[in-house]
XYZ file of C-alpha atoms in Angstrom:
697
model
C 87.108 44.669 114.937
C 90.923 43.492 113.783
C 93.652 45.245 115.858
C 97.324 45.683 115.117
C 98.538 45.001 118.931
C 101.910 46.152 117.304
C 101.140 48.477 114.456
C 99.468 50.732 117.033
C 102.713 50.653 119.698
C 104.970 51.721 116.665
C 106.152 54.537 115.202
C 102.677 56.973 116.120
C 101.608 59.769 113.718
C 102.280 62.761 115.661
C 99.288 64.504 117.152
C 98.497 67.863 115.115
C 95.257 69.394 117.736
C 96.325 70.987 121.290
C 96.521 68.145 123.950
C 93.690 68.842 125.961
C 91.100 69.123 122.593
C 92.831 65.268 121.190
C 93.126 63.665 124.124
C 89.202 64.343 125.228
C 88.517 63.213 121.936
C 90.520 60.131 122.075
C 89.277 59.127 125.513
C 85.834 59.967 124.724
C 86.397 57.323 121.176
C 88.290 54.751 123.281
C 86.437 54.163 126.886
C 84.847 51.159 126.919
C 85.176 50.210 123.320
C 85.914 46.628 123.453
C 86.695 44.354 120.658
C 85.909 40.719 119.286
C 89.440 38.499 119.562
C 88.757 34.858 119.378
C 85.847 34.775 121.413
C 87.279 36.901 124.002
C 86.531 40.712 124.503
C 89.594 42.375 123.636
C 89.866 45.781 125.856
C 91.152 49.075 124.118
C 92.796 51.085 126.831
C 92.452 54.769 127.025
C 94.877 56.766 125.787
C 96.034 58.912 129.144
C 98.432 61.793 129.047
C 101.417 61.605 131.054
C 104.542 64.712 132.104
C 105.397 65.289 129.260
C 103.425 63.891 126.062
C 100.991 60.765 125.504
C 101.134 57.599 126.773
C 100.976 54.865 124.113
C 97.540 53.367 123.706
C 99.401 49.981 124.551
C 101.978 51.180 127.074
C 103.764 48.154 128.736
C 105.147 50.505 131.657
C 104.188 53.609 133.423
C 107.153 55.127 132.733
C 106.817 55.844 129.329
C 105.894 58.302 126.061
C 105.918 60.055 123.216
C 105.915 64.113 122.853
C 104.802 65.682 119.621
C 106.229 68.460 117.475
C 104.160 70.651 118.927
C 105.512 70.364 122.540
C 108.693 70.127 121.351
C 108.459 73.629 120.011
C 106.934 75.283 123.165
C 109.139 74.216 125.749
C 112.102 76.741 126.065
C 115.614 75.206 125.956
C 119.228 76.240 125.648
C 120.917 73.138 124.065
C 120.181 70.524 122.023
C 120.966 68.315 124.813
C 118.022 69.505 126.448
C 115.588 67.767 124.367
C 116.655 65.021 125.652
C 114.603 66.688 129.358
C 111.168 65.737 127.814
C 111.836 62.701 129.508
C 110.464 63.148 133.236
C 112.842 62.687 135.493
C 115.677 63.454 133.489
C 118.561 66.473 133.646
C 121.232 67.651 131.424
C 123.889 70.305 132.485
C 127.614 70.442 130.709
C 130.788 70.858 132.558
C 132.563 72.417 129.516
C 131.934 73.810 126.720
C 128.876 73.858 124.441
C 130.372 71.540 121.816
C 130.276 68.667 123.698
C 128.069 66.011 124.534
C 126.142 66.859 127.859
C 126.541 65.281 131.280
C 122.930 63.124 131.796
C 121.599 62.194 135.950
C 118.568 59.939 135.466
C 116.927 57.318 138.167
C 119.806 57.889 140.434
C 122.564 57.881 137.836
C 125.284 60.209 136.538
C 125.363 59.364 133.576
C 127.873 60.793 132.594
C 127.673 61.225 128.605
C 125.252 59.072 127.954
C 126.404 55.115 129.688
C 123.045 53.230 131.074
C 120.796 55.829 128.428
C 120.301 54.877 124.862
C 119.508 57.519 122.230
C 118.809 57.150 119.006
C 117.913 59.269 115.938
C 115.888 57.911 112.950
C 117.218 54.839 114.037
C 120.621 55.686 113.505
C 122.098 55.216 117.199
C 124.358 58.363 119.057
C 125.886 55.752 122.502
C 129.579 55.453 120.911
C 130.619 51.743 122.670
C 134.480 51.778 123.865
C 134.394 55.695 123.189
C 137.793 58.019 123.591
C 135.645 59.996 126.492
C 133.568 58.038 128.311
C 131.159 54.960 127.456
C 128.604 55.295 125.732
C 129.155 58.888 124.870
C 125.859 60.195 122.986
C 126.318 63.641 121.584
C 122.917 64.606 119.829
C 124.702 68.590 119.415
C 124.061 67.380 116.216
C 120.146 67.395 116.168
C 118.022 70.141 114.286
C 116.194 70.767 117.154
C 113.310 72.643 114.842
C 112.691 69.771 112.648
C 112.528 66.879 115.304
C 108.964 65.774 114.391
C 108.687 63.237 117.885
C 110.476 61.529 121.030
C 109.784 58.435 122.404
C 111.034 57.678 125.338
C 111.421 54.340 128.253
C 112.813 53.760 131.549
C 113.885 50.762 133.100
C 115.218 47.330 131.477
C 112.121 46.155 130.249
C 111.912 45.987 126.560
C 113.329 42.880 124.390
C 114.255 45.361 121.553
C 116.180 47.827 124.045
C 119.950 46.329 124.626
C 123.154 47.989 125.546
C 122.413 50.987 127.588
C 119.256 50.717 127.753
C 118.767 50.164 131.318
C 118.291 53.443 132.601
C 116.110 54.278 130.072
C 116.191 54.800 126.667
C 114.812 57.774 124.055
C 113.557 57.632 119.971
C 114.363 60.754 118.518
C 112.843 61.044 114.974
C 112.541 63.932 112.120
C 109.510 65.000 110.452
C 107.864 63.230 107.210
C 107.006 66.690 105.586
C 106.806 70.127 106.515
C 103.128 72.003 106.195
C 105.634 74.612 104.565
C 108.953 76.004 103.630
C 110.922 77.705 106.302
C 113.471 80.626 107.197
C 114.886 81.416 110.208
C 117.163 83.503 111.252
C 118.150 84.518 115.337
C 120.683 86.776 116.950
C 120.909 86.471 121.032
C 124.070 88.119 123.786
C 127.008 86.712 123.899
C 127.271 86.435 119.972
C 124.936 83.536 119.495
C 123.703 83.761 115.892
C 121.521 80.897 113.577
C 120.172 80.591 110.362
C 117.471 77.607 109.688
C 116.419 76.601 105.951
C 113.856 73.561 105.859
C 111.350 72.322 103.094
C 110.467 69.201 102.102
C 109.210 68.921 98.016
C 107.554 65.890 96.924
C 109.692 63.661 95.218
C 108.388 60.292 93.452
C 105.212 59.513 95.032
C 107.069 60.458 98.869
C 108.666 63.728 100.274
C 112.298 64.956 100.403
C 113.422 66.626 104.097
C 115.691 68.875 102.832
C 117.548 71.029 105.832
C 120.027 72.941 106.732
C 121.174 75.000 110.260
C 124.100 76.765 111.181
C 125.106 77.929 114.060
C 128.301 80.590 115.385
C 128.206 81.068 119.545
C 131.153 82.630 121.895
C 129.238 82.300 125.527
C 129.603 84.463 128.127
C 133.208 82.988 130.248
C 135.975 84.851 129.713
C 137.624 82.731 127.161
C 135.234 83.138 124.347
C 133.989 78.972 123.362
C 134.062 80.302 119.306
C 131.739 78.047 118.905
C 131.123 76.780 114.628
C 128.747 74.221 113.634
C 126.776 73.504 110.679
C 123.939 70.675 110.642
C 122.056 69.209 107.164
C 119.584 66.412 107.123
C 118.194 64.968 103.781
C 114.919 62.208 104.304
C 112.792 61.028 101.853
C 109.629 59.390 102.749
C 106.821 57.146 101.171
C 104.367 54.589 102.755
C 102.766 54.922 105.496
C 103.712 52.696 108.627
C 103.147 48.598 107.485
C 103.961 49.670 104.122
C 106.886 52.181 103.411
C 109.940 53.366 102.934
C 112.658 56.307 104.958
C 116.238 57.498 104.090
C 118.265 59.462 105.096
C 121.779 61.010 104.996
C 122.499 63.831 107.983
C 125.947 65.852 108.346
C 127.323 67.971 111.277
C 130.579 69.176 111.886
C 131.978 71.445 115.096
C 134.544 73.843 116.007
C 134.669 74.901 119.717
C 136.922 76.170 122.460
C 135.734 74.646 126.256
C 135.996 76.869 129.120
C 135.710 73.830 130.827
C 135.112 73.856 134.642
C 137.518 75.875 137.042
C 138.696 75.419 140.733
C 136.786 76.979 143.695
C 139.646 78.264 145.207
C 140.944 80.144 142.424
C 137.796 82.026 142.604
C 138.241 82.585 146.023
C 141.471 84.100 145.767
C 141.194 86.083 143.462
C 143.182 84.288 140.354
C 140.233 84.227 137.909
C 136.105 85.238 137.972
C 133.495 82.527 137.887
C 133.851 82.709 134.560
C 137.024 82.357 133.852
C 139.396 79.456 132.765
C 143.024 77.366 133.896
C 144.195 76.651 130.264
C 143.123 78.648 127.188
C 143.731 75.828 124.886
C 140.604 73.412 125.847
C 138.486 72.178 123.223
C 137.966 70.798 120.117
C 136.686 69.252 116.943
C 134.025 66.821 116.223
C 132.503 65.530 112.133
C 129.613 63.143 112.166
C 127.602 61.540 109.065
C 125.432 59.188 108.740
C 123.022 57.142 105.971
C 120.497 55.054 106.748
C 117.538 53.269 105.094
C 114.132 52.139 106.852
C 112.005 48.918 105.183
C 108.205 48.550 105.873
C 106.626 45.671 104.290
C 102.759 44.396 105.111
C 102.686 40.222 105.263
C 99.407 39.814 105.078
C 96.230 40.803 107.096
C 98.030 39.630 110.188
C 101.976 40.637 109.985
C 104.511 42.822 108.875
C 108.327 43.156 108.495
C 110.685 45.579 109.697
C 114.069 45.909 108.609
C 116.700 48.925 108.577
C 120.612 49.782 107.633
C 122.845 52.023 109.194
C 126.249 53.189 107.760
C 128.149 56.211 110.145
C 131.521 57.832 110.071
C 132.802 59.812 113.421
C 135.670 61.664 114.324
C 136.257 63.713 117.987
C 139.582 65.510 118.677
C 139.266 66.728 122.279
C 141.514 68.292 124.634
C 140.742 68.744 128.145
C 142.869 69.389 131.782
C 141.245 69.094 134.728
C 144.034 69.220 137.345
C 145.856 71.727 135.689
C 149.981 70.696 136.828
C 149.320 68.214 139.386
C 150.925 65.645 137.423
C 153.060 67.614 135.140
C 154.350 71.057 137.062
C 156.193 71.671 133.896
C 154.118 71.600 130.806
C 150.635 71.223 132.414
C 148.003 68.002 132.723
C 146.047 68.502 129.076
C 144.965 65.392 127.584
C 144.125 65.139 124.049
C 141.417 62.225 123.365
C 141.133 60.741 119.737
C 137.898 58.869 118.425
C 137.629 57.487 114.785
C 135.535 55.259 113.482
C 133.242 53.692 111.279
C 129.810 51.962 112.702
C 127.855 49.948 111.049
C 124.594 47.699 111.881
C 121.179 46.171 109.964
C 118.371 45.079 112.391
C 115.210 42.769 111.390
C 111.824 42.099 112.769
C 109.179 40.220 111.724
C 105.586 40.211 113.667
C 102.072 38.398 113.527
C 99.491 37.863 115.507
C 98.626 34.792 116.312
C 96.152 32.363 115.849
C 95.473 31.764 119.567
C 91.726 31.478 121.704
C 93.173 34.389 123.101
C 94.312 36.955 121.162
C 98.140 37.645 121.290
C 100.699 38.398 118.938
C 104.830 37.793 118.422
C 107.645 39.942 117.143
C 110.950 38.016 116.770
C 113.849 40.523 116.373
C 117.685 40.604 114.819
C 119.899 43.439 116.348
C 123.850 43.287 114.894
C 126.086 46.433 114.854
C 130.293 46.727 114.111
C 132.324 49.678 115.547
C 135.937 49.273 113.822
C 138.193 52.212 115.781
C 140.810 53.325 113.875
C 142.369 54.684 116.162
C 141.235 55.619 119.370
C 143.451 57.143 122.133
C 145.216 58.697 124.792
C 147.575 61.547 124.581
C 149.528 64.413 126.386
C 149.613 67.605 125.147
C 150.187 71.020 125.935
C 147.980 74.122 123.600
C 147.025 71.500 121.473
C 150.841 70.762 120.677
C 151.070 66.689 121.128
C 153.733 65.608 123.752
C 153.723 62.121 124.073
C 151.355 58.949 123.695
C 149.563 57.590 126.494
C 147.544 54.482 124.527
C 146.710 54.117 121.103
C 144.462 51.312 120.163
C 142.588 49.436 117.392
C 138.875 47.828 118.232
C 137.342 45.669 116.507
C 133.953 45.248 118.375
C 130.892 43.863 117.405
C 127.153 42.059 118.549
C 125.023 40.774 117.850
C 121.429 40.248 119.360
C 117.943 37.878 118.867
C 114.618 39.096 120.634
C 111.331 38.050 120.706
C 108.793 39.744 122.797
C 104.596 39.170 122.729
C 101.477 40.039 124.315
C 98.804 38.673 125.374
C 94.811 39.490 126.230
C 93.693 37.841 129.127
C 90.395 39.360 130.132
C 89.398 42.813 129.470
C 91.261 43.875 131.978
C 94.125 41.680 131.905
C 97.149 42.061 129.673
C 100.452 40.826 129.896
C 104.034 40.892 127.619
C 107.016 38.492 128.110
C 110.176 39.278 126.438
C 113.710 37.694 126.188
C 116.918 39.002 124.447
C 120.414 37.264 123.747
C 123.053 39.332 123.206
C 126.336 37.945 121.706
C 129.508 40.182 121.566
C 133.298 40.354 120.944
C 135.669 41.849 121.286
C 139.437 42.657 119.296
C 141.676 45.234 120.014
C 145.468 45.708 118.795
C 146.933 48.312 121.375
C 150.485 49.815 121.123
C 151.208 47.903 124.667
C 151.333 45.069 123.851
C 150.454 43.417 126.754
C 147.037 44.912 126.341
C 146.496 43.915 122.932
C 143.890 40.338 123.076
C 140.489 39.195 121.899
C 137.637 38.189 123.989
C 133.443 36.977 123.814
C 130.490 37.332 125.753
C 126.556 36.211 126.035
C 123.899 36.942 127.959
C 120.511 36.700 128.081
C 118.465 38.903 129.534
C 114.286 37.873 130.671
C 111.529 40.895 130.484
C 108.454 40.380 132.149
C 105.184 43.002 132.485
C 101.986 42.726 134.066
C 99.082 45.301 132.637
C 95.519 45.914 134.935
C 93.235 47.984 133.818
C 90.622 48.055 137.246
C 89.062 50.535 135.830
C 88.591 53.245 132.632
C 91.121 55.783 132.437
C 93.528 53.607 135.288
C 96.196 51.161 134.773
C 98.095 49.278 136.939
C 101.705 48.293 135.367
C 104.194 45.756 137.464
C 107.122 45.281 135.252
C 110.328 43.163 135.772
C 113.682 43.012 133.108
C 117.116 41.696 133.171
C 119.490 44.483 130.941
C 122.818 45.673 130.698
C 126.066 48.089 129.390
C 128.998 47.023 128.016
C 132.293 47.906 129.424
C 134.637 49.557 127.138
C 136.603 46.894 124.434
C 140.201 48.442 126.513
C 139.118 47.623 130.091
C 138.448 44.480 128.676
C 141.753 43.136 127.297
C 144.041 45.535 129.617
C 146.503 43.724 131.574
C 149.090 47.076 131.966
C 148.519 50.494 133.253
C 149.583 52.518 130.350
C 150.553 55.547 132.328
C 153.426 54.468 134.129
C 153.107 50.627 131.563
C 154.220 48.313 134.621
C 151.319 48.267 137.224
C 149.792 45.079 136.301
C 145.037 45.430 135.877
C 142.852 43.192 136.265
C 140.535 42.507 133.098
C 136.510 43.969 134.027
C 133.615 42.182 132.573
C 132.626 43.512 128.599
C 129.127 42.866 130.141
C 127.539 44.154 133.345
C 123.819 42.449 134.266
C 121.464 45.059 135.574
C 118.006 43.924 137.082
C 115.148 46.169 137.264
C 111.792 46.217 138.666
C 108.743 48.512 139.054
C 105.283 49.481 139.741
C 103.483 51.752 138.463
C 100.133 53.426 137.718
C 98.610 56.125 135.383
C 95.210 57.350 136.030
C 92.893 60.259 134.859
C 92.294 62.373 137.799
C 90.241 64.664 136.239
C 89.225 64.474 132.486
C 91.901 66.699 131.865
C 94.067 65.961 134.815
C 96.207 62.710 134.466
C 98.386 61.124 136.887
C 101.749 58.975 136.369
C 103.395 57.209 138.988
C 105.566 54.689 140.109
C 108.378 53.128 142.786
C 111.542 51.804 140.524
C 114.824 49.662 141.870
C 117.667 48.945 139.333
C 120.660 46.655 140.839
C 123.844 46.473 138.942
C 126.368 43.858 139.432
C 129.704 46.439 139.296
C 129.720 50.217 139.000
C 133.140 49.330 136.780
C 133.900 51.790 134.360
C 136.513 52.700 131.390
C 137.848 55.421 132.661
C 139.313 57.659 129.578
C 140.676 60.716 130.678
C 142.811 58.347 132.744
C 143.671 55.282 130.090
C 142.288 52.383 132.991
C 139.629 50.982 134.700
C 138.267 52.074 138.122
C 136.172 49.499 139.624
C 133.681 50.785 142.251
C 131.667 47.505 142.745
C 128.640 46.378 143.024
C 125.389 49.154 143.328
C 121.770 49.275 143.913
C 119.293 51.956 143.179
C 115.393 52.550 144.088
C 113.417 55.424 143.667
C 109.915 57.637 143.265
C 108.639 59.009 140.220
C 105.614 61.449 139.985
C 104.209 63.417 136.558
C 100.986 65.241 136.052
C 99.109 66.767 133.103
C 96.936 69.526 133.533
C 95.082 70.824 130.478
C 92.582 73.463 132.054
C 91.900 75.217 128.728
C 92.430 74.363 125.366
C 94.742 76.061 124.585
C 97.105 76.553 128.127
C 98.688 72.976 129.261
C 100.135 72.560 132.679
C 103.049 69.849 133.771
C 105.062 69.076 136.545
C 106.824 65.854 137.015
C 109.251 65.093 140.058
C 111.731 62.163 140.791
C 113.777 60.736 143.641
C 116.830 58.293 143.836
C 118.238 56.173 146.247
C 121.881 55.140 144.883
C 124.247 53.196 147.584
C 127.311 50.894 146.224
C 127.730 47.984 148.104
C 130.996 48.623 150.050
C 132.225 49.229 154.052
C 134.539 51.875 153.030
C 131.537 54.311 151.470
C 128.919 53.052 149.841
C 127.768 56.973 148.274
C 127.808 56.746 144.614
C 129.367 59.949 143.304
C 127.071 62.111 141.578
C 124.625 60.886 141.816
C 121.648 62.657 142.716
C 118.865 62.549 145.069
C 115.749 64.938 143.534
C 115.260 66.240 140.475
C 111.705 68.340 140.109
C 110.677 70.217 136.977
C 107.306 71.726 135.945
C 105.737 74.447 132.950
C 103.371 75.753 131.573
C 102.696 75.670 127.676
C 100.855 77.662 125.629
C 99.309 76.674 122.062
C 98.995 78.922 119.768
C 95.718 81.209 120.026
C 94.893 84.213 118.243
C 98.231 84.322 117.059
C 100.803 84.525 120.306
C 102.366 81.030 121.952
C 104.674 80.648 124.527
C 106.400 78.448 127.740
C 108.297 78.689 130.656
C 110.067 76.048 132.273
C 111.630 75.375 135.135
C 114.185 72.863 136.389
C 115.591 71.992 139.916
C 118.460 69.654 140.130
C 119.037 68.476 143.246
C 122.810 67.550 145.473
C 124.470 65.174 145.789
C 127.233 62.981 147.080
C 130.444 64.331 145.552
C 132.646 61.464 146.924
C 132.032 58.063 148.329
C 132.033 58.803 151.773
C 130.161 61.322 151.306
C 132.058 64.065 153.150
C 131.771 66.369 149.744
C 128.278 67.067 148.785
C 127.163 68.777 145.056
C 125.109 71.842 145.420
C 121.520 72.519 144.226
C 120.936 74.509 140.704
C 117.935 76.451 139.821
C 116.741 77.990 136.876
C 113.805 79.275 134.666
C 113.626 79.595 131.149
C 111.097 80.924 128.658
C 109.948 82.328 125.490
C 106.762 83.992 123.845
C 106.036 84.020 120.006
C 103.373 85.996 117.422
C 102.079 84.852 113.995
C 100.463 87.256 111.864
C 99.621 87.269 109.047
C 100.124 82.703 109.218
C 103.389 82.931 107.540
C 105.367 85.608 109.698
C 106.271 84.779 112.874
C 108.327 86.695 115.400
C 110.086 84.672 118.849
C 111.162 86.373 121.967
C 113.357 83.707 124.424
C 115.176 84.761 127.978
C 117.411 81.709 129.318
C 117.889 81.734 132.919
C 115.009 84.136 133.509
C 115.430 84.372 136.558
C 119.433 85.131 136.645
C 120.813 82.099 138.658
C 124.553 82.084 140.076
C 123.829 78.592 140.525
C 126.365 75.834 138.942
C 125.427 73.877 136.088
C 127.270 70.922 137.716
C 130.275 70.301 140.146
C 132.830 67.664 141.200
C 135.639 67.527 144.097
C 138.749 66.313 142.968
C 142.268 67.314 143.253
C 144.162 69.613 141.552
C 147.711 71.628 141.021
C 147.342 75.491 139.795
C 151.460 77.188 139.919
C 152.564 76.975 143.524
C 150.824 74.924 145.314
C 151.771 71.956 146.696
C 153.331 69.014 145.163
C 150.231 66.337 145.739
C 148.045 68.590 144.736
C 144.304 70.362 146.684
C 141.303 68.189 146.876
C 138.614 70.738 146.121
C 135.961 71.640 144.756
C 135.297 72.207 140.590
C 132.882 74.140 138.611
C 130.768 75.039 135.980
C 128.366 77.779 136.453
C 125.331 78.668 134.345
C 125.369 80.881 131.986
C 123.225 84.677 132.757
C 120.610 85.527 132.006
C 120.476 86.177 127.695
C 117.670 86.946 125.544
C 117.466 85.154 121.819
C 115.317 87.044 118.934
C 114.180 84.770 116.212
C 112.366 86.013 112.982
C 110.420 82.592 110.816
C 109.213 82.665 107.239
C 106.963 80.710 106.171
C 106.781 79.986 102.257
């Protein structure tokens, strides 16, 4: 039997059966199976179900997995960003209006809006380098949730093909290749929620053309109407299969919104505003995003294949925020505008070989490149969205190229290894309105990877992983020498690339035929917590850091139509500092649990609980955030195969917890000039009901 190791682990097809049926069939068919390759029996490991999906047949770590379109549909979510909560241990929050990228938490990281977690959609990167609001900014609000066909995730810096930002983890979302029928869907809900989706996939030139568009509006429950107006479209042509085929995609997105940002606790306690109140009514913004990509796959004989991809992205964001109110400017207020206007281009190429060695082995060599042309990226002081002055304005040209190699070796029927090496080279070219902050820089980095996978018994795998990875710093921080806020304070340029080292031991096992467990112990050290602060126009230094933790995920399917899952994660995060070693906004414990009812006799549904533990808000741990618990639920009924009615209840128990909490100094009118240290929070949205009617034709 000739097994293509790489092909099995790449672009897996979607499961179309209930999970318990599919897993039982796969386990029964694969357990104990062997193939003779090069004179050595080659084990075909069983597929193991994780807390959020099926683990790849040739998984290299315990904490990677894949989520199918059916699973995505069965979980109730209130925002597109919550798709990433299918990654066990990852939590998604929001401190502002729903038009911004979400806040992400994973493995002791406050990932802010995306730093240290890499995301891509149909091969096009979402994370933005040297972004106006924050390094690695990842906004997936453009995704049409109902058309996503799969979500593949990995944690840790253990994979040679994963580069910038992919240290805590990564996620790859893909749209479906085709739909079983055309779809028309209308949704309505409380607080002015309206959404309409139209999609289909006609046959064209021997392939399928997916066409979809979703328009939505939402006012929200806050005293300041969010007045969201959003439109997303996708056109995607697919022909062939995973070895020989072509996929070409066009995606567009636009949104305009107001932002009820976080508010100071003292203003609520003094009765100045309510919990859903606001300080600055002109906060908000707009985003425009357009992308095109092409993906080519060609076989090279019986034992190899090529994979080539190219993409182009046009992106513009205009964001207005005011987090300190009247601290810096008692007259005009502290509102600022962050502008990001860029083009992004990228080309990726890889070649896979099965090697003619005595043991079963393979080799993948790949080349990745990306170029960001940002004109401009700016920070401006504003009042009611009217520009008052410029803090800094830059033109940034940032390029990168990476060469990587990865190889699998099957040493015995029960022992496999994977080794990899990645080399990255970066160039930075900044043209600033402050001459001293202009400049060029170059940086290179080598990142080795190693994995050992043992299968001591059928249905059980043990993983040992080590890897080095990195995230890039903002190009402006790399070249800055003068604080742009005062034009005189000297700044020390930061390292362009921040090295991170991770290790993990994990196990995945079938405790019962329908019950699986995944457990892991991990560690991740970072050379620096240096980040460019887009809100201030400079760089903050926090020194080196170290994180370690434990993760557990269980998946149980007692009936063909019922699935129960839970995941728990705990992280211990510390700075290497004598003055205070807590990492602000690093969350210790998170917990998620849910049930999913696959369609049976027309009925389907889902229930999900998520718990986000408290954590330090300052380095000395003197201020901590409270925990957050929320439950979402949904139920649906399909009749005559064409019509489906669904009801979704968000925040089912009407929790009054905060979506997110911060601690810093701000100033309201009449308060001391130095400001008041206080908690600032954004509350969960109250319970709300949404109804949906979907028609297939």
